[in-house]
PDB file of N, CA, C and O in Angstrom:
ATOM      1  N   ARG A   1     -17.493  14.266  12.535  1.00  0.00           N
ATOM      2  CA  ARG A   1     -17.315  13.523  12.941  1.00  0.00           C
ATOM      3  C   ARG A   1     -15.629  13.736  12.440  1.00  0.00           C
ATOM      4  O   ARG A   1     -14.315  13.552  12.341  1.00  0.00           O
ATOM      5  N   GLY A   2     -16.086  13.993  10.467  1.00  0.00           N
ATOM      6  CA  GLY A   2     -15.097  14.495   9.715  1.00  0.00           C
ATOM      7  C   GLY A   2     -14.406  12.998   8.992  1.00  0.00           C
ATOM      8  O   GLY A   2     -13.579  12.873   8.727  1.00  0.00           O
ATOM      9  N   TRP A   3     -15.625  12.512   9.418  1.00  0.00           N
ATOM     10  CA  TRP A   3     -15.242  10.895   8.731  1.00  0.00           C
ATOM     11  C   TRP A   3     -15.601  11.240   7.085  1.00  0.00           C
ATOM     12  O   TRP A   3     -17.236  11.139   7.056  1.00  0.00           O
ATOM     13  N   LYS A   4     -14.927  10.412   6.230  1.00  0.00           N
ATOM     14  CA  LYS A   4     -15.093  10.578   4.932  1.00  0.00           C
ATOM     15  C   LYS A   4     -13.999   9.299   3.837  1.00  0.00           C
ATOM     16  O   LYS A   4     -13.298   8.756   4.749  1.00  0.00           O
ATOM     17  N   LEU A   5     -15.243   7.640   3.867  1.00  0.00           N
ATOM     18  CA  LEU A   5     -14.467   6.898   3.123  1.00  0.00           C
ATOM     19  C   LEU A   5     -14.476   7.886   1.853  1.00  0.00           C
ATOM     20  O   LEU A   5     -14.671   8.196   1.003  1.00  0.00           O
ATOM     21  N   ILE A   6     -12.557   6.792   1.981  1.00  0.00           N
ATOM     22  CA  ILE A   6     -11.531   7.536   0.811  1.00  0.00           C
ATOM     23  C   ILE A   6     -12.785   5.593  -0.705  1.00  0.00           C
ATOM     24  O   ILE A   6     -11.563   4.995   0.136  1.00  0.00           O
ATOM     25  N   ILE A   7     -13.065   6.553  -1.627  1.00  0.00           N
ATOM     26  CA  ILE A   7     -13.282   5.357  -2.358  1.00  0.00           C
ATOM     27  C   ILE A   7     -12.889   5.443  -3.887  1.00  0.00           C
ATOM     28  O   ILE A   7     -12.609   4.882  -4.328  1.00  0.00           O
ATOM     29  N   ASP A   8     -12.102   6.621  -3.440  1.00  0.00           N
ATOM     30  CA  ASP A   8     -11.186   7.003  -5.006  1.00  0.00           C
ATOM     31  C   ASP A   8     -10.229   6.512  -5.590  1.00  0.00           C
ATOM     32  O   ASP A   8      -9.476   6.652  -4.707  1.00  0.00           O
ATOM     33  N   PRO A   9     -10.813   6.191  -6.459  1.00  0.00           N
ATOM     34  CA  PRO A   9      -8.779   5.083  -6.653  1.00  0.00           C
ATOM     35  C   PRO A   9      -8.287   5.446  -7.019  1.00  0.00           C
ATOM     36  O   PRO A   9      -6.933   5.756  -6.914  1.00  0.00           O
ATOM     37  N   THR A  10      -8.541   6.820  -7.906  1.00  0.00           N
ATOM     38  CA  THR A  10      -7.113   7.287  -8.297  1.00  0.00           C
ATOM     39  C   THR A  10      -6.305   8.407  -6.797  1.00  0.00           C
ATOM     40  O   THR A  10      -4.877   8.099  -6.358  1.00  0.00           O
ATOM     41  N   GLU A  11      -7.330   8.657  -5.855  1.00  0.00           N
ATOM     42  CA  GLU A  11      -6.319   9.281  -4.463  1.00  0.00           C
ATOM     43  C   GLU A  11      -6.058   7.968  -3.582  1.00  0.00           C
ATOM     44  O   GLU A  11      -5.151   7.929  -2.833  1.00  0.00           O
ATOM     45  N   LEU A  12      -6.836   6.591  -3.856  1.00  0.00           N
ATOM     46  CA  LEU A  12      -6.476   5.291  -2.966  1.00  0.00           C
ATOM     47  C   LEU A  12      -4.881   5.265  -3.485  1.00  0.00           C
ATOM     48  O   LEU A  12      -3.661   4.663  -2.979  1.00  0.00           O
ATOM     49  N   LYS A  13      -4.734   5.133  -5.043  1.00  0.00           N
ATOM     50  CA  LYS A  13      -3.571   5.102  -5.772  1.00  0.00           C
ATOM     51  C   LYS A  13      -2.745   5.483  -5.145  1.00  0.00           C
ATOM     52  O   LYS A  13      -1.181   5.448  -4.985  1.00  0.00           O
ATOM     53  N   GLU A  14      -2.627   7.079  -5.323  1.00  0.00           N
ATOM     54  CA  GLU A  14      -2.042   7.991  -4.640  1.00  0.00           C
ATOM     55  C   GLU A  14      -1.724   7.767  -3.567  1.00  0.00           C
ATOM     56  O   GLU A  14      -0.222   7.934  -3.218  1.00  0.00           O
ATOM     57  N   LEU A  15      -1.888   7.549  -2.558  1.00  0.00           N
ATOM     58  CA  LEU A  15      -1.586   7.368  -1.212  1.00  0.00           C
ATOM     59  C   LEU A  15      -0.540   6.405  -0.679  1.00  0.00           C
ATOM     60  O   LEU A  15       0.102   5.347  -0.038  1.00  0.00           O
ATOM     61  N   CYS A  16      -0.923   4.980  -1.338  1.00  0.00           N
ATOM     62  CA  CYS A  16      -0.477   4.151  -1.966  1.00  0.00           C
ATOM     63  C   CYS A  16       1.495   4.330  -2.686  1.00  0.00           C
ATOM     64  O   CYS A  16       2.135   3.999  -1.661  1.00  0.00           O
ATOM     65  N   ARG A  17       1.328   5.131  -3.075  1.00  0.00           N
ATOM     66  CA  ARG A  17       2.252   5.737  -4.096  1.00  0.00           C
ATOM     67  C   ARG A  17       3.652   5.834  -3.334  1.00  0.00           C
ATOM     68  O   ARG A  17       4.128   5.538  -3.104  1.00  0.00           O
ATOM     69  N   LYS A  18       3.092   7.213  -2.143  1.00  0.00           N
ATOM     70  CA  LYS A  18       3.493   7.924  -1.640  1.00  0.00           C
ATOM     71  C   LYS A  18       3.701   6.619  -0.385  1.00  0.00           C
ATOM     72  O   LYS A  18       4.460   6.558   0.226  1.00  0.00           O
ATOM     73  N   THR A  19       3.307   5.551   0.680  1.00  0.00           N
ATOM     74  CA  THR A  19       3.175   5.042   1.105  1.00  0.00           C
ATOM     75  C   THR A  19       4.367   4.124   0.630  1.00  0.00           C
ATOM     76  O   THR A  19       5.642   4.322   1.763  1.00  0.00           O
ATOM     77  N   ILE A  20       3.953   3.563  -0.235  1.00  0.00           N
ATOM     78  CA  ILE A  20       5.815   2.566  -0.120  1.00  0.00           C
ATOM     79  C   ILE A  20       7.267   3.291  -0.888  1.00  0.00           C
ATOM     80  O   ILE A  20       7.869   2.645  -0.780  1.00  0.00           O
ATOM     81  N   LEU A  21       6.582   4.776  -1.461  1.00  0.00           N
ATOM     82  CA  LEU A  21       7.806   5.271  -1.852  1.00  0.00           C
ATOM     83  C   LEU A  21       8.861   5.696  -1.332  1.00  0.00           C
ATOM     84  O   LEU A  21       9.576   6.439  -1.018  1.00  0.00           O
ATOM     85  N   ASN A  22       7.959   6.367   0.370  1.00  0.00           N
ATOM     86  CA  ASN A  22       8.323   6.801   1.073  1.00  0.00           C
ATOM     87  C   ASN A  22       9.603   6.423   1.972  1.00  0.00           C
ATOM     88  O   ASN A  22      10.063   4.981   1.552  1.00  0.00           O
ATOM     89  N   PRO A  23      10.949   7.363   1.951  1.00  0.00           N
ATOM     90  CA  PRO A  23      11.745   6.998   2.160  1.00  0.00           C
ATOM     91  C   PRO A  23      11.651   5.852   3.568  1.00  0.00           C
ATOM     92  O   PRO A  23      13.049   4.783   3.383  1.00  0.00           O
ATOM     93  N   GLN A  24      11.461   6.395   4.611  1.00  0.00           N
ATOM     94  CA  GLN A  24      11.004   5.656   5.606  1.00  0.00           C
ATOM     95  C   GLN A  24      11.115   4.093   5.491  1.00  0.00           C
ATOM     96  O   GLN A  24      10.931   2.898   6.125  1.00  0.00           O
ATOM     97  N   ASN A  25      10.422   3.586   4.186  1.00  0.00           N
ATOM     98  CA  ASN A  25       9.953   2.467   3.791  1.00  0.00           C
ATOM     99  C   ASN A  25      10.844   1.230   2.984  1.00  0.00           C
ATOM    100  O   ASN A  25      10.484   0.699   2.588  1.00  0.00           O
ATOM    101  N   GLN A  26      12.034   2.192   2.670  1.00  0.00           N
ATOM    102  CA  GLN A  26      12.655   1.224   1.936  1.00  0.00           C
ATOM    103  C   GLN A  26      12.884  -0.029   2.179  1.00  0.00           C
ATOM    104  O   GLN A  26      13.190  -1.232   1.182  1.00  0.00           O
ATOM    105  N   LYS A  27      13.337  -0.384   3.410  1.00  0.00           N
ATOM    106  CA  LYS A  27      13.181  -1.391   4.213  1.00  0.00           C
ATOM    107  C   LYS A  27      12.528  -2.284   3.859  1.00  0.00           C
ATOM    108  O   LYS A  27      13.106  -3.650   3.985  1.00  0.00           O
ATOM    109  N   GLN A  28      11.142  -2.125   3.725  1.00  0.00           N
ATOM    110  CA  GLN A  28      10.037  -2.593   4.115  1.00  0.00           C
ATOM    111  C   GLN A  28       9.785  -2.901   2.064  1.00  0.00           C
ATOM    112  O   GLN A  28       9.643  -4.641   1.578  1.00  0.00           O
ATOM    113  N   LEU A  29      10.277  -2.251   1.924  1.00  0.00           N
ATOM    114  CA  LEU A  29       9.816  -2.124  -0.304  1.00  0.00           C
ATOM    115  C   LEU A  29      10.470  -3.756  -0.895  1.00  0.00           C
ATOM    116  O   LEU A  29      10.704  -4.284  -1.148  1.00  0.00           O
ATOM    117  N   ASP A  30      12.432  -3.568   0.065  1.00  0.00           N
ATOM    118  CA  ASP A  30      13.341  -4.431  -0.381  1.00  0.00           C
ATOM    119  C   ASP A  30      13.107  -5.859  -0.449  1.00  0.00           C
ATOM    120  O   ASP A  30      13.099  -6.664  -0.368  1.00  0.00           O
ATOM    121  N   GLN A  31      12.196  -6.185   1.246  1.00  0.00           N
ATOM    122  CA  GLN A  31      11.656  -6.872   1.367  1.00  0.00           C
ATOM    123  C   GLN A  31      10.830  -7.558   0.617  1.00  0.00           C
ATOM    124  O   GLN A  31      11.063  -8.729   0.268  1.00  0.00           O
ATOM    125  N   TYR A  32       9.665  -6.771   0.334  1.00  0.00           N
ATOM    126  CA  TYR A  32       8.849  -7.294  -0.584  1.00  0.00           C
ATOM    127  C   TYR A  32       9.692  -7.746  -2.562  1.00  0.00           C
ATOM    128  O   TYR A  32       9.498  -8.958  -2.381  1.00  0.00           O
ATOM    129  N   ASN A  33      10.482  -7.265  -2.509  1.00  0.00           N
ATOM    130  CA  ASN A  33      11.395  -6.760  -3.908  1.00  0.00           C
ATOM    131  C   ASN A  33      12.075  -8.434  -4.046  1.00  0.00           C
ATOM    132  O   ASN A  33      12.222  -9.025  -4.750  1.00  0.00           O
ATOM    133  N   LYS A  34      12.404  -9.608  -2.802  1.00  0.00           N
ATOM    134  CA  LYS A  34      13.005 -10.576  -2.537  1.00  0.00           C
ATOM    135  C   LYS A  34      11.629 -11.706  -3.397  1.00  0.00           C
ATOM    136  O   LYS A  34      12.201 -12.537  -3.448  1.00  0.00           O
ATOM    137  N   GLY A  35      10.393 -11.538  -2.991  1.00  0.00           N
ATOM    138  CA  GLY A  35       9.464 -11.961  -3.174  1.00  0.00           C
ATOM    139  C   GLY A  35       9.488 -13.133  -2.459  1.00  0.00           C
ATOM    140  O   GLY A  35       9.194 -13.278  -1.079  1.00  0.00           O
ATOM    141  N   GLY A  36       8.640 -14.449  -2.786  1.00  0.00           N
ATOM    142  CA  GLY A  36       8.195 -15.225  -1.797  1.00  0.00           C
ATOM    143  C   GLY A  36       7.345 -15.009  -1.012  1.00  0.00           C
ATOM    144  O   GLY A  36       6.427 -14.267  -0.805  1.00  0.00           O
ATOM    145  N   LYS A  37       7.828 -15.665   0.080  1.00  0.00           N
ATOM    146  CA  LYS A  37       6.478 -15.353   1.758  1.00  0.00           C
ATOM    147  C   LYS A  37       6.916 -14.079   2.432  1.00  0.00           C
ATOM    148  O   LYS A  37       6.275 -13.593   2.781  1.00  0.00           O
ATOM    149  N   HIS A  38       7.461 -12.945   1.644  1.00  0.00           N
ATOM    150  CA  HIS A  38       8.086 -11.996   1.883  1.00  0.00           C
ATOM    151  C   HIS A  38       6.780 -10.887   1.789  1.00  0.00           C
ATOM    152  O   HIS A  38       6.349  -9.824   2.118  1.00  0.00           O
ATOM    153  N   VAL A  39       5.795 -11.083   0.242  1.00  0.00           N
ATOM    154  CA  VAL A  39       4.856 -10.717  -0.512  1.00  0.00           C
ATOM    155  C   VAL A  39       3.796 -10.194   0.073  1.00  0.00           C
ATOM    156  O   VAL A  39       4.114  -9.270   0.852  1.00  0.00           O
ATOM    157  N   GLN A  40       3.139 -11.408   0.994  1.00  0.00           N
ATOM    158  CA  GLN A  40       2.138 -11.199   1.445  1.00  0.00           C
ATOM    159  C   GLN A  40       2.776 -10.259   2.779  1.00  0.00           C
ATOM    160  O   GLN A  40       1.325  -9.504   3.235  1.00  0.00           O
ATOM    161  N   LYS A  41       3.477 -10.470   3.764  1.00  0.00           N
ATOM    162  CA  LYS A  41       3.837 -10.139   4.598  1.00  0.00           C
ATOM    163  C   LYS A  41       4.005  -7.905   4.823  1.00  0.00           C
ATOM    164  O   LYS A  41       3.392  -7.520   5.303  1.00  0.00           O
ATOM    165  N   MET A  42       4.742  -7.729   4.089  1.00  0.00           N
ATOM    166  CA  MET A  42       5.283  -6.223   3.260  1.00  0.00           C
ATOM    167  C   MET A  42       3.908  -5.631   2.917  1.00  0.00           C
ATOM    168  O   MET A  42       3.043  -5.028   3.428  1.00  0.00           O
ATOM    169  N   LYS A  43       2.855  -6.972   2.261  1.00  0.00           N
ATOM    170  CA  LYS A  43       1.574  -6.012   1.936  1.00  0.00           C
ATOM    171  C   LYS A  43       0.539  -5.732   3.270  1.00  0.00           C
ATOM    172  O   LYS A  43      -0.085  -4.787   2.660  1.00  0.00           O
ATOM    173  N   LYS A  44       0.513  -6.399   4.159  1.00  0.00           N
ATOM    174  CA  LYS A  44      -0.266  -6.192   5.179  1.00  0.00           C
ATOM    175  C   LYS A  44       0.238  -4.779   5.708  1.00  0.00           C
ATOM    176  O   LYS A  44       0.414  -3.918   6.979  1.00  0.00           O
ATOM    177  N   PHE A  45       2.575  -5.306   6.037  1.00  0.00           N
ATOM    178  CA  PHE A  45       2.433  -3.749   6.730  1.00  0.00           C
ATOM    179  C   PHE A  45       2.029  -2.442   5.719  1.00  0.00           C
ATOM    180  O   PHE A  45       1.768  -1.461   5.868  1.00  0.00           O
ATOM    181  N   PHE A  46       2.289  -2.526   4.064  1.00  0.00           N
ATOM    182  CA  PHE A  46       2.032  -1.505   3.429  1.00  0.00           C
ATOM    183  C   PHE A  46       0.617  -1.624   3.814  1.00  0.00           C
ATOM    184  O   PHE A  46       0.474   0.028   3.641  1.00  0.00           O
ATOM    185  N   ILE A  47      -0.382  -2.004   4.175  1.00  0.00           N
ATOM    186  CA  ILE A  47      -2.044  -1.829   4.567  1.00  0.00           C
ATOM    187  C   ILE A  47      -2.143  -1.085   5.712  1.00  0.00           C
ATOM    188  O   ILE A  47      -2.251   0.131   5.448  1.00  0.00           O
ATOM    189  N   GLY A  48      -1.173  -1.562   6.193  1.00  0.00           N
ATOM    190  CA  GLY A  48      -1.506  -0.091   7.992  1.00  0.00           C
ATOM    191  C   GLY A  48      -0.827   0.713   7.286  1.00  0.00           C
ATOM    192  O   GLY A  48      -1.411   1.488   8.792  1.00  0.00           O
ATOM    193  N   LYS A  49       0.160   1.346   7.186  1.00  0.00           N
ATOM    194  CA  LYS A  49       1.153   2.255   6.943  1.00  0.00           C
ATOM    195  C   LYS A  49      -0.524   3.515   6.118  1.00  0.00           C
ATOM    196  O   LYS A  49      -0.530   4.297   6.435  1.00  0.00           O
ATOM    197  N   ILE A  50      -0.744   2.904   5.500  1.00  0.00           N
ATOM    198  CA  ILE A  50      -1.316   3.702   4.606  1.00  0.00           C
ATOM    199  C   ILE A  50      -3.271   4.061   5.213  1.00  0.00           C
ATOM    200  O   ILE A  50      -3.798   4.619   5.447  1.00  0.00           O
ATOM    201  N   MET A  51      -3.429   3.394   5.797  1.00  0.00           N
ATOM    202  CA  MET A  51      -4.722   2.860   6.802  1.00  0.00           C
ATOM    203  C   MET A  51      -4.383   4.199   7.063  1.00  0.00           C
ATOM    204  O   MET A  51      -5.380   5.365   7.996  1.00  0.00           O
ATOM    205  N   ALA A  52      -3.319   3.594   8.321  1.00  0.00           N
ATOM    206  CA  ALA A  52      -2.239   5.657   9.199  1.00  0.00           C
ATOM    207  C   ALA A  52      -2.319   6.294   8.520  1.00  0.00           C
ATOM    208  O   ALA A  52      -3.234   7.559   9.589  1.00  0.00           O
ATOM    209  N   ALA A  53      -2.308   6.506   7.261  1.00  0.00           N
ATOM    210  CA  ALA A  53      -2.525   7.843   6.731  1.00  0.00           C
ATOM    211  C   ALA A  53      -3.351   8.524   6.299  1.00  0.00           C
ATOM    212  O   ALA A  53      -3.138   9.620   6.378  1.00  0.00           O
ATOM    213  N   SER A  54      -4.586   7.483   5.894  1.00  0.00           N
ATOM    214  CA  SER A  54      -5.183   7.999   5.812  1.00  0.00           C
ATOM    215  C   SER A  54      -6.570   8.559   6.663  1.00  0.00           C
ATOM    216  O   SER A  54      -7.479   8.409   7.286  1.00  0.00           O
ATOM    217  N   GLU A  55      -6.273   8.277   8.434  1.00  0.00           N
ATOM    218  CA  GLU A  55      -6.117   8.032   9.370  1.00  0.00           C
ATOM    219  C   GLU A  55      -7.906   7.375   9.342  1.00  0.00           C
ATOM    220  O   GLU A  55      -9.045   7.295   9.925  1.00  0.00           O
ATOM    221  N   GLY A  56      -7.711   5.855   8.556  1.00  0.00           N
ATOM    222  CA  GLY A  56      -8.418   5.163   9.320  1.00  0.00           C
ATOM    223  C   GLY A  56      -9.503   5.011   8.168  1.00  0.00           C
ATOM    224  O   GLY A  56     -10.403   3.955   8.014  1.00  0.00           O
ATOM    225  N   ASN A  57      -9.500   5.662   6.829  1.00  0.00           N
ATOM    226  CA  ASN A  57     -10.899   6.234   5.915  1.00  0.00           C
ATOM    227  C   ASN A  57     -11.058   5.554   4.899  1.00  0.00           C
ATOM    228  O   ASN A  57     -11.474   5.844   3.957  1.00  0.00           O
ATOM    229  N   ALA A  58      -9.782   4.884   4.451  1.00  0.00           N
ATOM    230  CA  ALA A  58      -9.441   4.606   3.052  1.00  0.00           C
ATOM    231  C   ALA A  58     -10.545   3.517   3.448  1.00  0.00           C
ATOM    232  O   ALA A  58     -10.637   2.746   4.017  1.00  0.00           O
ATOM    233  N   HIS A  59     -11.321   3.307   2.499  1.00  0.00           N
ATOM    234  CA  HIS A  59     -11.842   1.701   1.946  1.00  0.00           C
ATOM    235  C   HIS A  59     -11.155   0.777   1.712  1.00  0.00           C
ATOM    236  O   HIS A  59      -9.954   0.207   1.410  1.00  0.00           O
ATOM    237  N   PRO A  60     -11.319  -0.371   2.853  1.00  0.00           N
ATOM    238  CA  PRO A  60      -9.913  -1.641   3.362  1.00  0.00           C
ATOM    239  C   PRO A  60     -10.497  -2.376   1.448  1.00  0.00           C
ATOM    240  O   PRO A  60      -9.186  -2.260   0.895  1.00  0.00           O
ATOM    241  N   GLU A  61     -11.826  -3.047   1.437  1.00  0.00           N
ATOM    242  CA  GLU A  61     -11.194  -3.631  -0.167  1.00  0.00           C
ATOM    243  C   GLU A  61     -10.736  -3.192  -1.263  1.00  0.00           C
ATOM    244  O   GLU A  61      -9.792  -3.468  -2.096  1.00  0.00           O
ATOM    245  N   LEU A  62     -11.328  -1.284  -1.813  1.00  0.00           N
ATOM    246  CA  LEU A  62     -10.609  -1.211  -2.593  1.00  0.00           C
ATOM    247  C   LEU A  62      -9.108  -0.430  -2.350  1.00  0.00           C
ATOM    248  O   LEU A  62      -8.671  -0.648  -3.461  1.00  0.00           O
ATOM    249  N   LEU A  63      -9.342  -0.417  -1.179  1.00  0.00           N
ATOM    250  CA  LEU A  63      -6.816  -0.353  -0.846  1.00  0.00           C
ATOM    251  C   LEU A  63      -6.530  -1.175  -1.412  1.00  0.00           C
ATOM    252  O   LEU A  63      -5.102  -1.662  -2.020  1.00  0.00           O
ATOM    253  N   GLN A  64      -7.177  -2.544  -1.095  1.00  0.00           N
ATOM    254  CA  GLN A  64      -6.046  -3.525  -1.305  1.00  0.00           C
ATOM    255  C   GLN A  64      -5.908  -3.732  -2.852  1.00  0.00           C
ATOM    256  O   GLN A  64      -4.976  -3.682  -3.849  1.00  0.00           O
ATOM    257  N   ASN A  65      -7.493  -3.506  -3.915  1.00  0.00           N
ATOM    258  CA  ASN A  65      -7.194  -4.048  -5.155  1.00  0.00           C
ATOM    259  C   ASN A  65      -6.009  -2.639  -5.924  1.00  0.00           C
ATOM    260  O   ASN A  65      -5.321  -2.762  -6.955  1.00  0.00           O
ATOM    261  N   ALA A  66      -6.305  -0.921  -4.936  1.00  0.00           N
ATOM    262  CA  ALA A  66      -5.077  -0.235  -5.530  1.00  0.00           C
ATOM    263  C   ALA A  66      -3.249  -0.746  -4.902  1.00  0.00           C
ATOM    264  O   ALA A  66      -2.506   0.046  -6.095  1.00  0.00           O
ATOM    265  N   LEU A  67      -3.350  -1.111  -4.457  1.00  0.00           N
ATOM    266  CA  LEU A  67      -1.765  -1.463  -3.519  1.00  0.00           C
ATOM    267  C   LEU A  67      -1.180  -2.747  -4.301  1.00  0.00           C
ATOM    268  O   LEU A  67       0.193  -2.564  -4.315  1.00  0.00           O
ATOM    269  N   ASP A  68      -2.090  -3.577  -4.522  1.00  0.00           N
ATOM    270  CA  ASP A  68      -2.062  -4.483  -5.320  1.00  0.00           C
ATOM    271  C   ASP A  68      -1.787  -3.808  -7.122  1.00  0.00           C
ATOM    272  O   ASP A  68      -0.157  -4.732  -7.399  1.00  0.00           O
ATOM    273  N   LYS A  69      -2.021  -2.666  -7.575  1.00  0.00           N
ATOM    274  CA  LYS A  69      -2.012  -2.252  -8.828  1.00  0.00           C
ATOM    275  C   LYS A  69      -0.869  -1.470  -8.936  1.00  0.00           C
ATOM    276  O   LYS A  69       0.247  -1.837  -9.191  1.00  0.00           O
ATOM    277  N   THR A  70      -0.810  -0.800  -7.630  1.00  0.00           N
ATOM    278  CA  THR A  70       0.771   0.259  -7.053  1.00  0.00           C
ATOM    279  C   THR A  70       1.927  -0.856  -6.756  1.00  0.00           C
ATOM    280  O   THR A  70       2.928  -0.736  -7.602  1.00  0.00           O
ATOM    281  N   LEU A  71       2.105  -1.787  -6.697  1.00  0.00           N
ATOM    282  CA  LEU A  71       3.222  -2.663  -6.331  1.00  0.00           C
ATOM    283  C   LEU A  71       3.149  -3.064  -7.616  1.00  0.00           C
ATOM    284  O   LEU A  71       4.861  -3.781  -8.268  1.00  0.00           O
ATOM    285  N   LEU A  72       2.266  -3.912  -8.476  1.00  0.00           N
ATOM    286  CA  LEU A  72       2.429  -3.824  -9.571  1.00  0.00           C
ATOM    287  C   LEU A  72       3.680  -3.201 -10.648  1.00  0.00           C
ATOM    288  O   LEU A  72       4.410  -3.545 -11.396  1.00  0.00           O
ATOM    289  N   GLU A  73       2.694  -1.737 -10.407  1.00  0.00           N
ATOM    290  CA  GLU A  73       3.761  -0.756 -11.457  1.00  0.00           C
ATOM    291  C   GLU A  73       5.338  -1.051 -10.595  1.00  0.00           C
ATOM    292  O   GLU A  73       6.237  -0.385 -11.624  1.00  0.00           O
ATOM    293  N   ILE A  74       5.922  -1.001  -9.636  1.00  0.00           N
ATOM    294  CA  ILE A  74       6.512  -0.300  -8.957  1.00  0.00           C
ATOM    295  C   ILE A  74       7.445  -1.538  -9.244  1.00  0.00           C
ATOM    296  O   ILE A  74       8.664  -1.559  -9.038  1.00  0.00           O
ATOM    297  N   SER A  75       6.969  -2.688  -9.002  1.00  0.00           N
ATOM    298  CA  SER A  75       8.598  -3.653  -8.661  1.00  0.00           C
ATOM    299  C   SER A  75       7.656  -5.002  -9.970  1.00  0.00           C
ATOM    300  O   SER A  75       6.729  -6.063  -8.933  1.00  0.00           O
ATOM    301  N   PRO A  76       7.463  -4.599 -11.566  1.00  0.00           N
ATOM    302  CA  PRO A  76       6.593  -6.013 -12.291  1.00  0.00           C
ATOM    303  C   PRO A  76       7.434  -7.487 -12.232  1.00  0.00           C
ATOM    304  O   PRO A  76       6.384  -8.183 -12.049  1.00  0.00           O
ATOM    305  N   ASP A  77       8.270  -7.500 -11.693  1.00  0.00           N
ATOM    306  CA  ASP A  77       9.022  -8.743 -11.529  1.00  0.00           C
ATOM    307  C   ASP A  77       9.140  -9.699 -10.089  1.00  0.00           C
ATOM    308  O   ASP A  77       9.247 -10.740  -9.807  1.00  0.00           O
ATOM    309  N   VAL A  78       8.345  -9.397  -9.304  1.00  0.00           N
ATOM    310  CA  VAL A  78       7.786  -9.794  -7.913  1.00  0.00           C
ATOM    311  C   VAL A  78       7.112 -10.846  -7.537  1.00  0.00           C
ATOM    312  O   VAL A  78       5.592 -10.747  -8.211  1.00  0.00           O
ATOM    313  N   LYS A  79       6.739 -12.290  -7.099  1.00  0.00           N
ATOM    314  CA  LYS A  79       6.255 -13.041  -7.611  1.00  0.00           C
ATOM    315  C   LYS A  79       5.661 -13.451  -5.703  1.00  0.00           C
ATOM    316  O   LYS A  79       7.022 -13.928  -5.331  1.00  0.00           O
TER     317      LYS A  79
END
C-alpha cells in the first residue's frame, strides 16, 4: 500500500524544519515565540502539519521528540 513508517530522526527533523520555517506558517511560529499558553497549542498545530506532509507516515512519538529539538534550535528562548 506504500505505507512506510518514518522513524529516521534526521528525516523527521528535516520535516519539522521545513514545516516550521514554511512562510505560510510564519504566523504560528510568531505565536509560538510568544511563549506561555501558545506553546502547546502551536506544537499541536505543527504536529498536524507535519503529519499531513508525511501523509501520516511519521512515527508520532519520535516526531514529538524531533519537533521539540527543532523548535529549541529555532527559538531557544521560548518557555
